[in-house]
Amino acid sequence: MSLARRLIAAGFSDLEKGERFLAARELEGLDQDRLFAGLHLAASPDTALQSLVRLIEKHPQLRDLAAAEPEASEPMYRVLGASEALGEFLIRHPEHLEAFEVRASPEPLPADPGRLRAALLQSVGADPRAARPVAAVTGVDAYAALRTAYRRGLVDLAVKDLCAADPLDFLPSVGGELADLAAAAIEAALAVSRAEAAEQHSAADVADVGLAVIGMGKCGARELNYISDVDVIYVVDPGSLEDAHANTIGTALASGISRAISSVAREPGLWEVDANLRPEGKSGPLVRTLASHETYYARWAESWEFQALLKARCIAGDAALGRAYEEAVAPLIWSSAGREGFVESVQAMRRRVTEHIPAAEEQRQIKLGRGGLRDVEFTVQLLQLVHGKADESLRRRDTTSAIAALSAGGYIGRSDAAAFDNAYRYLRLLEHRIQLFQLRRTHLMPVAEPALRSLAKAVLGPFSNERPSPDSLLSAWQRTKRSVRELHERIFYRPLLNTAAKLSSEDAKLTPEAAQGRLAALGYRDPQGAMRHIEALTGGVSRRAALQRQLLPILLDWLAEGVDPDAGLLAFRRVSEALGTTHWYLGLLRDSNAAAERLCHMLSNSRLIADLLEVSPESVAWLGQDKDLVPVGFEAQWQEITAKMSRHADPESAMRLIRLIRRREILRIAIADSAGLLDQEQVGTALADTDRAAVLGALRVAEGIVSAGGPLKTTVLVVAMGRQGGREIGYGSDADVMYVHRALPGFSEAEAQEQAARIVAKISNLLTQPLKPAIMAERVLQMDADLRPEGKNGAMVRSLDSFAEYYRRWSLIWEAQALLRARPMAGDDALAADFVKLIDPIRYPESVSEQDVREIRRIKARVESERLPRGADPARHLKLGRGGLSDVEWLVQLLQLQHAGKHPELRTPSTLEALAAAAELGLLDSSDAGLLAEAWRLASRIRSANVIWNGKASDLLPSSRRDLEAVARWCGYEPGHAAALEEDYLRVSRRARAVFERVFYGH
């Protein structure tokens, strides 16, 4: 066989470099068959060969081991092929090559923690038997000795890990030994720190101060990675010293530990010692007494801090002090599930699983992201916290033991527990092998093909001779990630369903109390009610119940992600019951993840959508395809209304159909908005089209009623005003209108006026009066004609000539301002054109007097002082408050009055279009215009979100944290970022107000 083919068979990636190193003088005379037999064992034969040549150069005696039988050389080849970093360490310290002079064991035993501690302490000249060991050497010499001894322990462990017959089975032992090795290093670092502190303080005082190092996270749980930050908390015992002096010494000792472990020295640092989980985090003191810790946890700690303490374990220093700390915090950990804010803390913990992952890394994450290690850890820890208060068998620190305990206690089904445990071990094994190669802290799957090929080999046990392809590795990883997500949902919810449906099953089944505790921890405020809904959905032996039992684990999880999962679950039950055995419904949920997720998120985040779906459950079918969520335009709606009116001559039937169409289209728009398919301007336009179709339908029905008693004597026009005229309405908007009529030939003005008044009165009644049976969940369209000439004191409807006379003789500047947003909405097209022709010179004058400008400013100031509701915070009122909708609209309308006569670009009823035109014309600084547009959009969005969330219109930025969270999510903020919405609105509205005052008032 040619050399190239031998290299390929052995798994080399770089044949040219492989041939070059094989020809190195250090390998001259070695048995090539033995050499290749050894290299074949290496995950990366390229790396093993290069490290071997460099090691033989430093230590020629290694040639004997390189050419030995594979049984003898296996540890060396496996380590050098799996870890370039350990190869570099041995090149620096060839005296530790003796680590390879062992026989590989298929079932290795973990190292004794006491032996590791003694070895690391002796490396710095400290006595392991001393109550508080003190090193004989300090400074860089001590740091180098400590780090060298630690890495020698790492080589010993790597030999066992890489030669173990079943790497997955041995994995917990690896994590435990890595944690013990880290603890021994910290113990030795503390001994060095004591010696160094004695150079700055009295040796007797240093000896009097006790320090316990509490391991947190993976180190505390004895499931550490090959390279990871070691999270710690420091507890100090002052002994006979004053607390302040003892804390000073304790801080010096803690700082010295970090210095010995990770400061710059000739032997590279090991890892970071991270004390940020201590009380008050980075802002708090580095060390505290036990009493200070107890006071903090009793009075100020947040829920997440108790969850972090789940892993707390004394790893170094004063063992008795450490045990006292563990005993003090244990009751707090297991009662934390009942604390206020626990659910919010859990939800925040869930978000941290995928938060802040750079887009370029998202698909490569082994630890974070969907189906990663954090998913497993989150699931297990939450179940421990929920059920561990009553069941002490669940109080385990490490993940694999906790999974076993949850299964033994019946909280997880046996098969699910086995699959979850296996997936966790596989992901951890990937993480270990990736980190071991260069001893770098990373959780990313490599992308280079040679690295993937080496990793695929490295995760196999020593009895496997195959070299899997990179694709097979990636496929196995993706399968594991999918399995983790599926198991996460099954493990959380399947036992609840087994309990609710009273199934006889070997799978996990919870007591009612345990089931309710689990639901409460997931955010359900009424766990008993939630269990009743689950029972109703899953009980029985019907196909529908069976499908619900299959679907509910994931649906309950999605519902729990909403702000109000209880309301979401109730709405889901009602929708499911309404649709009954409809063939497409459960099939849609089963076969379309997007549709099911959309439904759950909408039901638990929007009372408006939930209410509408409960009475229009057939609309769930839209969720399957985005094309069904495209808003229906005015022409299509009017065509449908016309067709239905032709088949239903009686007014009540016709209006029922018109109002049902409007309700249906509002729901379609809200769902499309929720799905992110519409922007704010598109929502306003779509809602305006829907209102226009309904008003035109009501006008035609009203004309039909009136004409039943005689001929039509006039034509009526409905003119939209305000935000309705600007097509900028939200879900809670009324319809501001004016009514215009013109007598038909042959009829007097008096006859026409009397009939027009009857038609107009009918329009409002037809749109608002209750029908029998009632239209459930309808948002009735209220018609508001207060902007008509003379306001509430004026006639409800006027003829076109009357409008012309009024505007010629008596109109005030505020009425011209109101006309800026006038737009014909429904009625006769010719009359609409004539009305627009009439009002254009009034609303777009050639010039505006200074007196009129002063009057507009006076009215605005009066509106601010008189119309703001008593007790309302001006900073939080979206319409009339500081920098709110009114400020932006009045400023834009003043510019239109002043300049639209000369600049046709400003002649639009749309606030945003006029704002953009003003900036384009240089009437407003572009940055000011951008700020005003941002404030207007955000206030409008919040206003609509208030209606979407609770079904009620409100002009206030919510103060309730829960309401604010719901509104923030609708406005596009990530879960848990309600405060960011509040800060953004208060900031942008404050800045918008400053622009308004400068431009509008000239301040």
PDB file of C-alpha atoms in Angstrom, residues 30 54 103 105 136 139 142 146 172 209 225 349 370 389 399 682 684 720 770 780 789 791-792 832 870 899 941 971 990:
ATOM      1  CA  LEU A  30      10.654   3.289  13.912  1.00  0.00           C
ATOM      2  CA  ARG A  54       7.989  17.537  18.739  1.00  0.00           C
ATOM      3  CA  ARG A 103      -2.404   0.536  30.678  1.00  0.00           C
ATOM      4  CA  SER A 105      -8.725   0.614  31.216  1.00  0.00           C
ATOM      5  CA  ALA A 136       5.885  27.429  51.065  1.00  0.00           C
ATOM      6  CA  GLY A 139       4.397  34.534  43.323  1.00  0.00           C
ATOM      7  CA  ALA A 142       3.905  29.088  42.992  1.00  0.00           C
ATOM      8  CA  LEU A 146       0.121  24.895  40.801  1.00  0.00           C
ATOM      9  CA  PRO A 172     -20.514  11.947  34.781  1.00  0.00           C
ATOM     10  CA  VAL A 209      -9.496  34.386  59.255  1.00  0.00           C
ATOM     11  CA  ASN A 225     -16.324  21.024  31.537  1.00  0.00           C
ATOM     12  CA  MET A 349     -34.456  31.796  32.948  1.00  0.00           C
ATOM     13  CA  ARG A 370     -33.237  25.178  20.959  1.00  0.00           C
ATOM     14  CA  LYS A 389     -39.940  21.157  48.359  1.00  0.00           C
ATOM     15  CA  THR A 399     -28.126  16.832  36.152  1.00  0.00           C
ATOM     16  CA  GLN A 682     -51.296  48.898   6.744  1.00  0.00           C
ATOM     17  CA  GLY A 684     -54.798  51.629   9.896  1.00  0.00           C
ATOM     18  CA  ALA A 720     -64.685  60.850   7.663  1.00  0.00           C
ATOM     19  CA  PRO A 770     -78.423  45.566  19.791  1.00  0.00           C
ATOM     20  CA  VAL A 780     -69.553  48.389  17.859  1.00  0.00           C
ATOM     21  CA  PRO A 789     -70.179  73.149  12.154  1.00  0.00           C
ATOM     22  CA  GLY A 791     -70.210  71.316  17.181  1.00  0.00           C
ATOM     23  CA  LYS A 792     -72.853  69.713  19.392  1.00  0.00           C
ATOM     24  CA  ALA A 832     -68.204  63.999  -2.490  1.00  0.00           C
ATOM     25  CA  ARG A 870     -58.167  64.399  36.343  1.00  0.00           C
ATOM     26  CA  HIS A 899     -48.096  76.260   3.871  1.00  0.00           C
ATOM     27  CA  ARG A 941     -49.119  51.232  18.557  1.00  0.00           C
ATOM     28  CA  CYS A 971     -45.234  46.508  20.178  1.00  0.00           C
ATOM     29  CA  ARG A 990     -40.202  63.872  26.146  1.00  0.00           C
TER      30      ARG A 990
END
